[in-house]
Amino acid sequence: MHPLALALLVAAAPAAGKLPFVHDDYPRALAEARARQVPIVVDVWTPW
Amino acid sequence: MEAHVLSDAHLVKQAGRFVWLSVDAEKEANAAFLEKFPVNGYPTFLFLDPEGETPLLRWAGSAGVKQFERLLDDALVARAAASGDGPEAALARADRAEAAGKGEEALAGYREALAQGGPGWARRPRAVESLVVALTAADGREQDCAGAALAEAATLPAGSSRASALANGLSCALGAEGEPGWRAPAIAKLEPLVREAARYPGLLADDRAWILQVLADAREQAGDARGARRGYQALWDFVAAEGKRTRSAELRASLDSFRVAAALKLEKPQLAIGPLRASEKALPDDYNPPHRLAVLYREAKRYPEALAAADRALSRAYGPRKLRVFDVKASVLERQGDQAGLAAALAEAVAHGEALPEAQRRSAGKLLERMRSRLAKARGEG
């Protein structure tokens, strides 16, 4: 399976109780958002 | 935020409406992203339209579940309706401008949205909160910020937006440099309103702790030592009670910065050592608990324990904030009079800072510069 298709499947079916965050990979999130035509929610955080 | 709000079932149901990206600002891999989409603090939630990579909305700080759900809706509105008429479209344009770093355009947009929406507009609390937060981030706008809090937030119903806008307004007034004539009257009006807001039910624990800290700071700045002590004691009592109430280590640790601040202001660093040791045990990969323990041990004059804690933090820290841990270690060595150890720690810190990617090095600029100069002095070159 194409890695992006796998990523889309993962994004569309979140594990119970968890939002399907992509971690530290903006290009991957951007590609997914363009493919699904949805906005990106970015949680910019730092260990605090 | 991650520990409670982002795992809420209501939000998880919305997963498919967005792509969710988590960006650790300390990681080198994210330096280019942050160069492109700068933020003013952490956490910040940024909503992006993938077409053209357009920022739609930026939200600084935490939010409750309902508030976050409304932000998700607002981001979708900002994507679809920014070119229309009416207060929602004006708010969407203001949100887009703010997220793109166009501060003045955003401020004008929020004011336009509020004027169009009128007093009964459902989005008024969020628009007021965004206006005051945008003024908080703007340079030299402390008077406008405090003024907007008084003029707009004071008319909002009791709730998190009113509390946040009022406390930001008070914080702006406290942060104004010099003693401008507007400052004391603004503080006198805002402080009782913020004091009342601190008691609103339903505030997030970190928001309530922040409001209590702002109130204690206000008493301290007024030269009211007893009032300040009462304020920091109230902050300590609140975070101590929250620590006993919550079962989640992450939630408990999210209030650690307030525990340390209150304990230090009360000149009782030992108060916070137990809770911070518990945080370190529960979150063994997180550098923050040992970093904060190093500060507490240093203030308690327990220097060997401070150094050991700093070294544990250094073994887990990365990115620009690692310099802050080096800074604490250097301060401990300085108090011990260990010149050779101080020079070695500073040399290691400067080497770490100079190896950071350019964007991260810039964000650590002042601290790195100070460390270079301290290193030169420690080596007898200064």
mmCIF file with all atom_site columns, N, CA, C and O in Angstrom, chain A residues 17 19-26 29-30 32-34 36-48, chain B residues 6 16-27 30 43-48 50 53 79 288 292 318 321:
data_model
loop_
_atom_site.group_PDB
_atom_site.id
_atom_site.type_symbol
_atom_site.label_atom_id
_atom_site.label_alt_id
_atom_site.label_comp_id
_atom_site.label_asym_id
_atom_site.label_entity_id
_atom_site.label_seq_id
_atom_site.pdbx_PDB_ins_code
_atom_site.Cartn_x
_atom_site.Cartn_y
_atom_site.Cartn_z
_atom_site.occupancy
_atom_site.B_iso_or_equiv
_atom_site.pdbx_formal_charge
_atom_site.auth_seq_id
_atom_site.auth_comp_id
_atom_site.auth_asym_id
_atom_site.auth_atom_id
_atom_site.pdbx_PDB_model_num
ATOM 1   N N  . GLY A 1 17  ? -10.577 6.876  21.644 1.00 0.00 ? 17  GLY A N  1
ATOM 2   C CA . GLY A 1 17  ? -10.160 7.815  22.673 1.00 0.00 ? 17  GLY A CA 1
ATOM 3   C C  . GLY A 1 17  ? -8.962  8.669  22.332 1.00 0.00 ? 17  GLY A C  1
ATOM 4   O O  . GLY A 1 17  ? -8.457  9.367  23.193 1.00 0.00 ? 17  GLY A O  1
ATOM 5   N N  . LEU A 1 19  ? -7.071  11.389 19.391 1.00 0.00 ? 19  LEU A N  1
ATOM 6   C CA . LEU A 1 19  ? -7.038  12.086 18.109 1.00 0.00 ? 19  LEU A CA 1
ATOM 7   C C  . LEU A 1 19  ? -5.822  11.579 17.336 1.00 0.00 ? 19  LEU A C  1
ATOM 8   O O  . LEU A 1 19  ? -4.757  11.353 17.925 1.00 0.00 ? 19  LEU A O  1
ATOM 9   N N  . PRO A 1 20  ? -5.976  11.422 16.010 1.00 0.00 ? 20  PRO A N  1
ATOM 10  C CA . PRO A 1 20  ? -4.891  10.793 15.225 1.00 0.00 ? 20  PRO A CA 1
ATOM 11  C C  . PRO A 1 20  ? -3.802  11.798 14.851 1.00 0.00 ? 20  PRO A C  1
ATOM 12  O O  . PRO A 1 20  ? -3.677  12.192 13.695 1.00 0.00 ? 20  PRO A O  1
ATOM 13  N N  . PHE A 1 21  ? -3.027  12.212 15.826 1.00 0.00 ? 21  PHE A N  1
ATOM 14  C CA . PHE A 1 21  ? -1.991  13.223 15.568 1.00 0.00 ? 21  PHE A CA 1
ATOM 15  C C  . PHE A 1 21  ? -0.846  12.665 14.722 1.00 0.00 ? 21  PHE A C  1
ATOM 16  O O  . PHE A 1 21  ? -0.350  11.564 14.981 1.00 0.00 ? 21  PHE A O  1
ATOM 17  N N  . VAL A 1 22  ? -0.444  13.451 13.733 1.00 0.00 ? 22  VAL A N  1
ATOM 18  C CA . VAL A 1 22  ? 0.827   13.233 13.036 1.00 0.00 ? 22  VAL A CA 1
ATOM 19  C C  . VAL A 1 22  ? 1.867   13.995 13.864 1.00 0.00 ? 22  VAL A C  1
ATOM 20  O O  . VAL A 1 22  ? 1.628   15.146 14.237 1.00 0.00 ? 22  VAL A O  1
ATOM 21  N N  . HIS A 1 23  ? 2.980   13.363 14.171 1.00 0.00 ? 23  HIS A N  1
ATOM 22  C CA . HIS A 1 23  ? 3.958   14.010 15.044 1.00 0.00 ? 23  HIS A CA 1
ATOM 23  C C  . HIS A 1 23  ? 5.154   14.549 14.268 1.00 0.00 ? 23  HIS A C  1
ATOM 24  O O  . HIS A 1 23  ? 5.824   13.798 13.547 1.00 0.00 ? 23  HIS A O  1
ATOM 25  N N  . ASP A 1 24  ? 5.378   15.861 14.383 1.00 0.00 ? 24  ASP A N  1
ATOM 26  C CA . ASP A 1 24  ? 6.604   16.506 13.886 1.00 0.00 ? 24  ASP A CA 1
ATOM 27  C C  . ASP A 1 24  ? 6.867   16.218 12.412 1.00 0.00 ? 24  ASP A C  1
ATOM 28  O O  . ASP A 1 24  ? 8.016   16.014 12.014 1.00 0.00 ? 24  ASP A O  1
ATOM 29  N N  . ASP A 1 25  ? 5.808   16.210 11.616 1.00 0.00 ? 25  ASP A N  1
ATOM 30  C CA . ASP A 1 25  ? 5.980   15.927 10.186 1.00 0.00 ? 25  ASP A CA 1
ATOM 31  C C  . ASP A 1 25  ? 4.969   16.758 9.386  1.00 0.00 ? 25  ASP A C  1
ATOM 32  O O  . ASP A 1 25  ? 3.925   16.251 8.956  1.00 0.00 ? 25  ASP A O  1
ATOM 33  N N  . TYR A 1 26  ? 5.287   18.039 9.217  1.00 0.00 ? 26  TYR A N  1
ATOM 34  C CA . TYR A 1 26  ? 4.378   18.947 8.509  1.00 0.00 ? 26  TYR A CA 1
ATOM 35  C C  . TYR A 1 26  ? 4.147   18.508 7.063  1.00 0.00 ? 26  TYR A C  1
ATOM 36  O O  . TYR A 1 26  ? 2.982   18.500 6.609  1.00 0.00 ? 26  TYR A O  1
ATOM 37  N N  . ALA A 1 29  ? 1.503   15.869 7.048  1.00 0.00 ? 29  ALA A N  1
ATOM 38  C CA . ALA A 1 29  ? 0.180   16.393 7.412  1.00 0.00 ? 29  ALA A CA 1
ATOM 39  C C  . ALA A 1 29  ? -0.397  17.209 6.257  1.00 0.00 ? 29  ALA A C  1
ATOM 40  O O  . ALA A 1 29  ? -1.593  17.108 5.950  1.00 0.00 ? 29  ALA A O  1
ATOM 41  N N  . LEU A 1 30  ? 0.446   18.000 5.606  1.00 0.00 ? 30  LEU A N  1
ATOM 42  C CA . LEU A 1 30  ? -0.011  18.836 4.489  1.00 0.00 ? 30  LEU A CA 1
ATOM 43  C C  . LEU A 1 30  ? -0.513  17.958 3.334  1.00 0.00 ? 30  LEU A C  1
ATOM 44  O O  . LEU A 1 30  ? -1.574  18.226 2.751  1.00 0.00 ? 30  LEU A O  1
ATOM 45  N N  . GLU A 1 32  ? -1.683  14.921 3.529  1.00 0.00 ? 32  GLU A N  1
ATOM 46  C CA . GLU A 1 32  ? -2.949  14.302 3.936  1.00 0.00 ? 32  GLU A CA 1
ATOM 47  C C  . GLU A 1 32  ? -4.100  15.285 3.830  1.00 0.00 ? 32  GLU A C  1
ATOM 48  O O  . GLU A 1 32  ? -5.189  14.960 3.351  1.00 0.00 ? 32  GLU A O  1
ATOM 49  N N  . ALA A 1 33  ? -3.854  16.517 4.287  1.00 0.00 ? 33  ALA A N  1
ATOM 50  C CA . ALA A 1 33  ? -4.917  17.532 4.286  1.00 0.00 ? 33  ALA A CA 1
ATOM 51  C C  . ALA A 1 33  ? -5.314  17.882 2.855  1.00 0.00 ? 33  ALA A C  1
ATOM 52  O O  . ALA A 1 33  ? -6.499  18.082 2.563  1.00 0.00 ? 33  ALA A O  1
ATOM 53  N N  . ARG A 1 34  ? -4.334  17.954 1.975  1.00 0.00 ? 34  ARG A N  1
ATOM 54  C CA . ARG A 1 34  ? -4.649  18.266 0.574  1.00 0.00 ? 34  ARG A CA 1
ATOM 55  C C  . ARG A 1 34  ? -5.441  17.117 -0.055 1.00 0.00 ? 34  ARG A C  1
ATOM 56  O O  . ARG A 1 34  ? -6.383  17.347 -0.797 1.00 0.00 ? 34  ARG A O  1
ATOM 57  N N  . ARG A 1 36  ? -7.400  14.977 1.465  1.00 0.00 ? 36  ARG A N  1
ATOM 58  C CA . ARG A 1 36  ? -8.760  14.886 2.036  1.00 0.00 ? 36  ARG A CA 1
ATOM 59  C C  . ARG A 1 36  ? -9.515  16.203 1.970  1.00 0.00 ? 36  ARG A C  1
ATOM 60  O O  . ARG A 1 36  ? -10.679 16.270 2.352  1.00 0.00 ? 36  ARG A O  1
ATOM 61  N N  . GLN A 1 37  ? -8.801  17.284 1.553  1.00 0.00 ? 37  GLN A N  1
ATOM 62  C CA . GLN A 1 37  ? -9.399  18.625 1.443  1.00 0.00 ? 37  GLN A CA 1
ATOM 63  C C  . GLN A 1 37  ? -10.019 19.081 2.758  1.00 0.00 ? 37  GLN A C  1
ATOM 64  O O  . GLN A 1 37  ? -11.174 19.530 2.813  1.00 0.00 ? 37  GLN A O  1
ATOM 65  N N  . VAL A 1 38  ? -9.243  18.930 3.812  1.00 0.00 ? 38  VAL A N  1
ATOM 66  C CA . VAL A 1 38  ? -9.670  19.411 5.140  1.00 0.00 ? 38  VAL A CA 1
ATOM 67  C C  . VAL A 1 38  ? -8.548  20.262 5.730  1.00 0.00 ? 38  VAL A C  1
ATOM 68  O O  . VAL A 1 38  ? -7.380  20.119 5.339  1.00 0.00 ? 38  VAL A O  1
ATOM 69  N N  . PRO A 1 39  ? -8.904  21.172 6.649  1.00 0.00 ? 39  PRO A N  1
ATOM 70  C CA . PRO A 1 39  ? -7.855  21.985 7.285  1.00 0.00 ? 39  PRO A CA 1
ATOM 71  C C  . PRO A 1 39  ? -6.973  21.162 8.228  1.00 0.00 ? 39  PRO A C  1
ATOM 72  O O  . PRO A 1 39  ? -7.331  20.052 8.622  1.00 0.00 ? 39  PRO A O  1
ATOM 73  N N  . ILE A 1 40  ? -5.842  21.757 8.580  1.00 0.00 ? 40  ILE A N  1
ATOM 74  C CA . ILE A 1 40  ? -4.917  21.121 9.535  1.00 0.00 ? 40  ILE A CA 1
ATOM 75  C C  . ILE A 1 40  ? -5.035  21.853 10.875 1.00 0.00 ? 40  ILE A C  1
ATOM 76  O O  . ILE A 1 40  ? -5.028  23.088 10.906 1.00 0.00 ? 40  ILE A O  1
ATOM 77  N N  . VAL A 1 41  ? -5.163  21.079 11.962 1.00 0.00 ? 41  VAL A N  1
ATOM 78  C CA . VAL A 1 41  ? -5.064  21.646 13.310 1.00 0.00 ? 41  VAL A CA 1
ATOM 79  C C  . VAL A 1 41  ? -3.653  21.350 13.801 1.00 0.00 ? 41  VAL A C  1
ATOM 80  O O  . VAL A 1 41  ? -3.264  20.181 13.869 1.00 0.00 ? 41  VAL A O  1
ATOM 81  N N  . VAL A 1 42  ? -2.896  22.396 14.107 1.00 0.00 ? 42  VAL A N  1
ATOM 82  C CA . VAL A 1 42  ? -1.514  22.205 14.569 1.00 0.00 ? 42  VAL A CA 1
ATOM 83  C C  . VAL A 1 42  ? -1.424  22.559 16.051 1.00 0.00 ? 42  VAL A C  1
ATOM 84  O O  . VAL A 1 42  ? -1.759  23.684 16.441 1.00 0.00 ? 42  VAL A O  1
ATOM 85  N N  . ASP A 1 43  ? -0.993  21.619 16.849 1.00 0.00 ? 43  ASP A N  1
ATOM 86  C CA . ASP A 1 43  ? -0.731  21.863 18.270 1.00 0.00 ? 43  ASP A CA 1
ATOM 87  C C  . ASP A 1 43  ? 0.768   22.152 18.392 1.00 0.00 ? 43  ASP A C  1
ATOM 88  O O  . ASP A 1 43  ? 1.592   21.242 18.313 1.00 0.00 ? 43  ASP A O  1
ATOM 89  N N  . VAL A 1 44  ? 1.097   23.444 18.516 1.00 0.00 ? 44  VAL A N  1
ATOM 90  C CA . VAL A 1 44  ? 2.509   23.822 18.684 1.00 0.00 ? 44  VAL A CA 1
ATOM 91  C C  . VAL A 1 44  ? 2.764   23.876 20.180 1.00 0.00 ? 44  VAL A C  1
ATOM 92  O O  . VAL A 1 44  ? 2.172   24.699 20.888 1.00 0.00 ? 44  VAL A O  1
ATOM 93  N N  . TRP A 1 45  ? 3.624   22.997 20.659 1.00 0.00 ? 45  TRP A N  1
ATOM 94  C CA . TRP A 1 45  ? 3.813   22.872 22.102 1.00 0.00 ? 45  TRP A CA 1
ATOM 95  C C  . TRP A 1 45  ? 5.302   22.764 22.399 1.00 0.00 ? 45  TRP A C  1
ATOM 96  O O  . TRP A 1 45  ? 6.141   22.676 21.497 1.00 0.00 ? 45  TRP A O  1
ATOM 97  N N  . THR A 1 46  ? 5.602   22.787 23.642 1.00 0.00 ? 46  THR A N  1
ATOM 98  C CA . THR A 1 46  ? 6.972   22.532 24.061 1.00 0.00 ? 46  THR A CA 1
ATOM 99  C C  . THR A 1 46  ? 6.908   21.834 25.415 1.00 0.00 ? 46  THR A C  1
ATOM 100 O O  . THR A 1 46  ? 5.959   22.074 26.165 1.00 0.00 ? 46  THR A O  1
ATOM 101 N N  . PRO A 1 47  ? 7.857   20.949 25.704 1.00 0.00 ? 47  PRO A N  1
ATOM 102 C CA . PRO A 1 47  ? 7.824   20.334 27.037 1.00 0.00 ? 47  PRO A CA 1
ATOM 103 C C  . PRO A 1 47  ? 7.865   21.451 28.081 1.00 0.00 ? 47  PRO A C  1
ATOM 104 O O  . PRO A 1 47  ? 8.709   22.335 27.987 1.00 0.00 ? 47  PRO A O  1
ATOM 105 N N  . TRP A 1 48  ? 6.974   21.455 29.012 1.00 0.00 ? 48  TRP A N  1
ATOM 106 C CA . TRP A 1 48  ? 6.831   22.634 29.900 1.00 0.00 ? 48  TRP A CA 1
ATOM 107 C C  . TRP A 1 48  ? 6.636   22.213 31.317 1.00 0.00 ? 48  TRP A C  1
ATOM 108 O O  . TRP A 1 48  ? 5.771   21.417 31.593 1.00 0.00 ? 48  TRP A O  1
ATOM 109 N N  . LEU B 2 6   ? -7.682  17.218 24.758 1.00 0.00 ? 6   LEU B N  1
ATOM 110 C CA . LEU B 2 6   ? -7.486  16.585 23.458 1.00 0.00 ? 6   LEU B CA 1
ATOM 111 C C  . LEU B 2 6   ? -7.843  15.103 23.446 1.00 0.00 ? 6   LEU B C  1
ATOM 112 O O  . LEU B 2 6   ? -7.852  14.477 22.393 1.00 0.00 ? 6   LEU B O  1
ATOM 113 N N  . GLY B 2 16  ? -12.235 13.309 11.931 1.00 0.00 ? 16  GLY B N  1
ATOM 114 C CA . GLY B 2 16  ? -12.234 13.226 10.474 1.00 0.00 ? 16  GLY B CA 1
ATOM 115 C C  . GLY B 2 16  ? -12.393 14.556 9.761  1.00 0.00 ? 16  GLY B C  1
ATOM 116 O O  . GLY B 2 16  ? -12.165 14.654 8.557  1.00 0.00 ? 16  GLY B O  1
ATOM 117 N N  . ARG B 2 17  ? -12.777 15.608 10.510 1.00 0.00 ? 17  ARG B N  1
ATOM 118 C CA . ARG B 2 17  ? -12.978 16.916 9.870  1.00 0.00 ? 17  ARG B CA 1
ATOM 119 C C  . ARG B 2 17  ? -11.662 17.652 9.645  1.00 0.00 ? 17  ARG B C  1
ATOM 120 O O  . ARG B 2 17  ? -11.623 18.696 8.995  1.00 0.00 ? 17  ARG B O  1
ATOM 121 N N  . PHE B 2 18  ? -10.580 17.139 10.228 1.00 0.00 ? 18  PHE B N  1
ATOM 122 C CA . PHE B 2 18  ? -9.291  17.825 10.170 1.00 0.00 ? 18  PHE B CA 1
ATOM 123 C C  . PHE B 2 18  ? -8.167  16.800 10.056 1.00 0.00 ? 18  PHE B C  1
ATOM 124 O O  . PHE B 2 18  ? -8.367  15.619 10.328 1.00 0.00 ? 18  PHE B O  1
ATOM 125 N N  . VAL B 2 19  ? -6.993  17.301 9.678  1.00 0.00 ? 19  VAL B N  1
ATOM 126 C CA . VAL B 2 19  ? -5.761  16.540 9.907  1.00 0.00 ? 19  VAL B CA 1
ATOM 127 C C  . VAL B 2 19  ? -5.111  17.158 11.137 1.00 0.00 ? 19  VAL B C  1
ATOM 128 O O  . VAL B 2 19  ? -5.090  18.383 11.296 1.00 0.00 ? 19  VAL B O  1
ATOM 129 N N  . TRP B 2 20  ? -4.609  16.319 12.024 1.00 0.00 ? 20  TRP B N  1
ATOM 130 C CA . TRP B 2 20  ? -4.085  16.767 13.321 1.00 0.00 ? 20  TRP B CA 1
ATOM 131 C C  . TRP B 2 20  ? -2.568  16.628 13.326 1.00 0.00 ? 20  TRP B C  1
ATOM 132 O O  . TRP B 2 20  ? -2.040  15.534 13.114 1.00 0.00 ? 20  TRP B O  1
ATOM 133 N N  . LEU B 2 21  ? -1.889  17.735 13.588 1.00 0.00 ? 21  LEU B N  1
ATOM 134 C CA . LEU B 2 21  ? -0.425  17.742 13.588 1.00 0.00 ? 21  LEU B CA 1
ATOM 135 C C  . LEU B 2 21  ? 0.084   18.253 14.937 1.00 0.00 ? 21  LEU B C  1
ATOM 136 O O  . LEU B 2 21  ? -0.357  19.305 15.417 1.00 0.00 ? 21  LEU B O  1
ATOM 137 N N  . SER B 2 22  ? 0.993   17.516 15.525 1.00 0.00 ? 22  SER B N  1
ATOM 138 C CA . SER B 2 22  ? 1.623   17.935 16.777 1.00 0.00 ? 22  SER B CA 1
ATOM 139 C C  . SER B 2 22  ? 3.055   18.376 16.467 1.00 0.00 ? 22  SER B C  1
ATOM 140 O O  . SER B 2 22  ? 3.811   17.636 15.833 1.00 0.00 ? 22  SER B O  1
ATOM 141 N N  . VAL B 2 23  ? 3.406   19.600 16.882 1.00 0.00 ? 23  VAL B N  1
ATOM 142 C CA . VAL B 2 23  ? 4.727   20.143 16.588 1.00 0.00 ? 23  VAL B CA 1
ATOM 143 C C  . VAL B 2 23  ? 5.440   20.480 17.899 1.00 0.00 ? 23  VAL B C  1
ATOM 144 O O  . VAL B 2 23  ? 5.006   21.384 18.628 1.00 0.00 ? 23  VAL B O  1
ATOM 145 N N  . ASP B 2 24  ? 6.477   19.729 18.221 1.00 0.00 ? 24  ASP B N  1
ATOM 146 C CA . ASP B 2 24  ? 7.308   20.026 19.393 1.00 0.00 ? 24  ASP B CA 1
ATOM 147 C C  . ASP B 2 24  ? 8.303   21.116 18.985 1.00 0.00 ? 24  ASP B C  1
ATOM 148 O O  . ASP B 2 24  ? 9.227   20.871 18.203 1.00 0.00 ? 24  ASP B O  1
ATOM 149 N N  . ALA B 2 25  ? 8.087   22.319 19.520 1.00 0.00 ? 25  ALA B N  1
ATOM 150 C CA . ALA B 2 25  ? 8.867   23.486 19.060 1.00 0.00 ? 25  ALA B CA 1
ATOM 151 C C  . ALA B 2 25  ? 10.359  23.367 19.373 1.00 0.00 ? 25  ALA B C  1
ATOM 152 O O  . ALA B 2 25  ? 11.169  24.104 18.807 1.00 0.00 ? 25  ALA B O  1
ATOM 153 N N  . GLU B 2 26  ? 10.715  22.439 20.266 1.00 0.00 ? 26  GLU B N  1
ATOM 154 C CA . GLU B 2 26  ? 12.130  22.305 20.623 1.00 0.00 ? 26  GLU B CA 1
ATOM 155 C C  . GLU B 2 26  ? 12.900  21.431 19.637 1.00 0.00 ? 26  GLU B C  1
ATOM 156 O O  . GLU B 2 26  ? 14.128  21.390 19.686 1.00 0.00 ? 26  GLU B O  1
ATOM 157 N N  . LYS B 2 27  ? 12.159  20.727 18.781 1.00 0.00 ? 27  LYS B N  1
ATOM 158 C CA . LYS B 2 27  ? 12.856  19.777 17.898 1.00 0.00 ? 27  LYS B CA 1
ATOM 159 C C  . LYS B 2 27  ? 13.388  20.471 16.653 1.00 0.00 ? 27  LYS B C  1
ATOM 160 O O  . LYS B 2 27  ? 12.683  21.266 16.017 1.00 0.00 ? 27  LYS B O  1
ATOM 161 N N  . ASN B 2 30  ? 11.446  20.758 13.394 1.00 0.00 ? 30  ASN B N  1
ATOM 162 C CA . ASN B 2 30  ? 10.321  21.683 13.261 1.00 0.00 ? 30  ASN B CA 1
ATOM 163 C C  . ASN B 2 30  ? 10.753  23.135 13.091 1.00 0.00 ? 30  ASN B C  1
ATOM 164 O O  . ASN B 2 30  ? 9.903   24.037 13.042 1.00 0.00 ? 30  ASN B O  1
ATOM 165 N N  . PRO B 2 43  ? 1.105   26.465 24.895 1.00 0.00 ? 43  PRO B N  1
ATOM 166 C CA . PRO B 2 43  ? 0.816   25.920 23.571 1.00 0.00 ? 43  PRO B CA 1
ATOM 167 C C  . PRO B 2 43  ? 0.121   26.961 22.702 1.00 0.00 ? 43  PRO B C  1
ATOM 168 O O  . PRO B 2 43  ? -0.514  27.876 23.217 1.00 0.00 ? 43  PRO B O  1
ATOM 169 N N  . THR B 2 44  ? 0.249   26.822 21.399 1.00 0.00 ? 44  THR B N  1
ATOM 170 C CA . THR B 2 44  ? -0.542  27.602 20.448 1.00 0.00 ? 44  THR B CA 1
ATOM 171 C C  . THR B 2 44  ? -1.187  26.617 19.482 1.00 0.00 ? 44  THR B C  1
ATOM 172 O O  . THR B 2 44  ? -0.517  25.698 19.004 1.00 0.00 ? 44  THR B O  1
ATOM 173 N N  . PHE B 2 45  ? -2.465  26.832 19.223 1.00 0.00 ? 45  PHE B N  1
ATOM 174 C CA . PHE B 2 45  ? -3.157  26.026 18.210 1.00 0.00 ? 45  PHE B CA 1
ATOM 175 C C  . PHE B 2 45  ? -3.284  26.854 16.947 1.00 0.00 ? 45  PHE B C  1
ATOM 176 O O  . PHE B 2 45  ? -3.778  27.983 16.988 1.00 0.00 ? 45  PHE B O  1
ATOM 177 N N  . LEU B 2 46  ? -2.789  26.284 15.863 1.00 0.00 ? 46  LEU B N  1
ATOM 178 C CA . LEU B 2 46  ? -2.790  26.970 14.583 1.00 0.00 ? 46  LEU B CA 1
ATOM 179 C C  . LEU B 2 46  ? -3.643  26.154 13.632 1.00 0.00 ? 46  LEU B C  1
ATOM 180 O O  . LEU B 2 46  ? -3.491  24.927 13.546 1.00 0.00 ? 46  LEU B O  1
ATOM 181 N N  . PHE B 2 47  ? -4.551  26.824 12.950 1.00 0.00 ? 47  PHE B N  1
ATOM 182 C CA . PHE B 2 47  ? -5.433  26.146 11.989 1.00 0.00 ? 47  PHE B CA 1
ATOM 183 C C  . PHE B 2 47  ? -5.018  26.605 10.610 1.00 0.00 ? 47  PHE B C  1
ATOM 184 O O  . PHE B 2 47  ? -4.967  27.813 10.346 1.00 0.00 ? 47  PHE B O  1
ATOM 185 N N  . LEU B 2 48  ? -4.709  25.658 9.726  1.00 0.00 ? 48  LEU B N  1
ATOM 186 C CA . LEU B 2 48  ? -4.179  25.991 8.400  1.00 0.00 ? 48  LEU B CA 1
ATOM 187 C C  . LEU B 2 48  ? -5.068  25.435 7.301  1.00 0.00 ? 48  LEU B C  1
ATOM 188 O O  . LEU B 2 48  ? -5.529  24.289 7.382  1.00 0.00 ? 48  LEU B O  1
ATOM 189 N N  . PRO B 2 50  ? -4.889  23.901 3.814  1.00 0.00 ? 50  PRO B N  1
ATOM 190 C CA . PRO B 2 50  ? -3.768  23.316 3.060  1.00 0.00 ? 50  PRO B CA 1
ATOM 191 C C  . PRO B 2 50  ? -3.586  23.963 1.688  1.00 0.00 ? 50  PRO B C  1
ATOM 192 O O  . PRO B 2 50  ? -2.480  23.974 1.155  1.00 0.00 ? 50  PRO B O  1
ATOM 193 N N  . GLU B 2 53  ? -1.441  26.929 1.928  1.00 0.00 ? 53  GLU B N  1
ATOM 194 C CA . GLU B 2 53  ? -0.880  26.907 3.295  1.00 0.00 ? 53  GLU B CA 1
ATOM 195 C C  . GLU B 2 53  ? -1.227  28.210 4.026  1.00 0.00 ? 53  GLU B C  1
ATOM 196 O O  . GLU B 2 53  ? -0.371  28.874 4.603  1.00 0.00 ? 53  GLU B O  1
ATOM 197 N N  . ARG B 2 79  ? -12.366 29.444 6.889  1.00 0.00 ? 79  ARG B N  1
ATOM 198 C CA . ARG B 2 79  ? -11.967 28.899 5.590  1.00 0.00 ? 79  ARG B CA 1
ATOM 199 C C  . ARG B 2 79  ? -13.021 29.213 4.525  1.00 0.00 ? 79  ARG B C  1
ATOM 200 O O  . ARG B 2 79  ? -12.698 29.511 3.382  1.00 0.00 ? 79  ARG B O  1
ATOM 201 N N  . ASN B 2 288 ? 11.599  18.628 32.481 1.00 0.00 ? 288 ASN B N  1
ATOM 202 C CA . ASN B 2 288 ? 11.123  19.751 33.296 1.00 0.00 ? 288 ASN B CA 1
ATOM 203 C C  . ASN B 2 288 ? 11.153  19.496 34.807 1.00 0.00 ? 288 ASN B C  1
ATOM 204 O O  . ASN B 2 288 ? 11.601  20.378 35.550 1.00 0.00 ? 288 ASN B O  1
ATOM 205 N N  . ARG B 2 292 ? 13.224  21.909 37.256 1.00 0.00 ? 292 ARG B N  1
ATOM 206 C CA . ARG B 2 292 ? 12.601  22.720 38.308 1.00 0.00 ? 292 ARG B CA 1
ATOM 207 C C  . ARG B 2 292 ? 13.142  22.329 39.692 1.00 0.00 ? 292 ARG B C  1
ATOM 208 O O  . ARG B 2 292 ? 13.312  23.189 40.565 1.00 0.00 ? 292 ARG B O  1
ATOM 209 N N  . TYR B 2 318 ? 16.655  18.910 25.208 1.00 0.00 ? 318 TYR B N  1
ATOM 210 C CA . TYR B 2 318 ? 17.132  19.100 23.843 1.00 0.00 ? 318 TYR B CA 1
ATOM 211 C C  . TYR B 2 318 ? 16.655  20.481 23.389 1.00 0.00 ? 318 TYR B C  1
ATOM 212 O O  . TYR B 2 318 ? 15.842  21.122 24.058 1.00 0.00 ? 318 TYR B O  1
ATOM 213 N N  . ARG B 2 321 ? 15.743  25.163 24.788 1.00 0.00 ? 321 ARG B N  1
ATOM 214 C CA . ARG B 2 321 ? 15.480  25.234 26.228 1.00 0.00 ? 321 ARG B CA 1
ATOM 215 C C  . ARG B 2 321 ? 16.538  24.515 27.063 1.00 0.00 ? 321 ARG B C  1
ATOM 216 O O  . ARG B 2 321 ? 16.625  24.725 28.267 1.00 0.00 ? 321 ARG B O  1
#
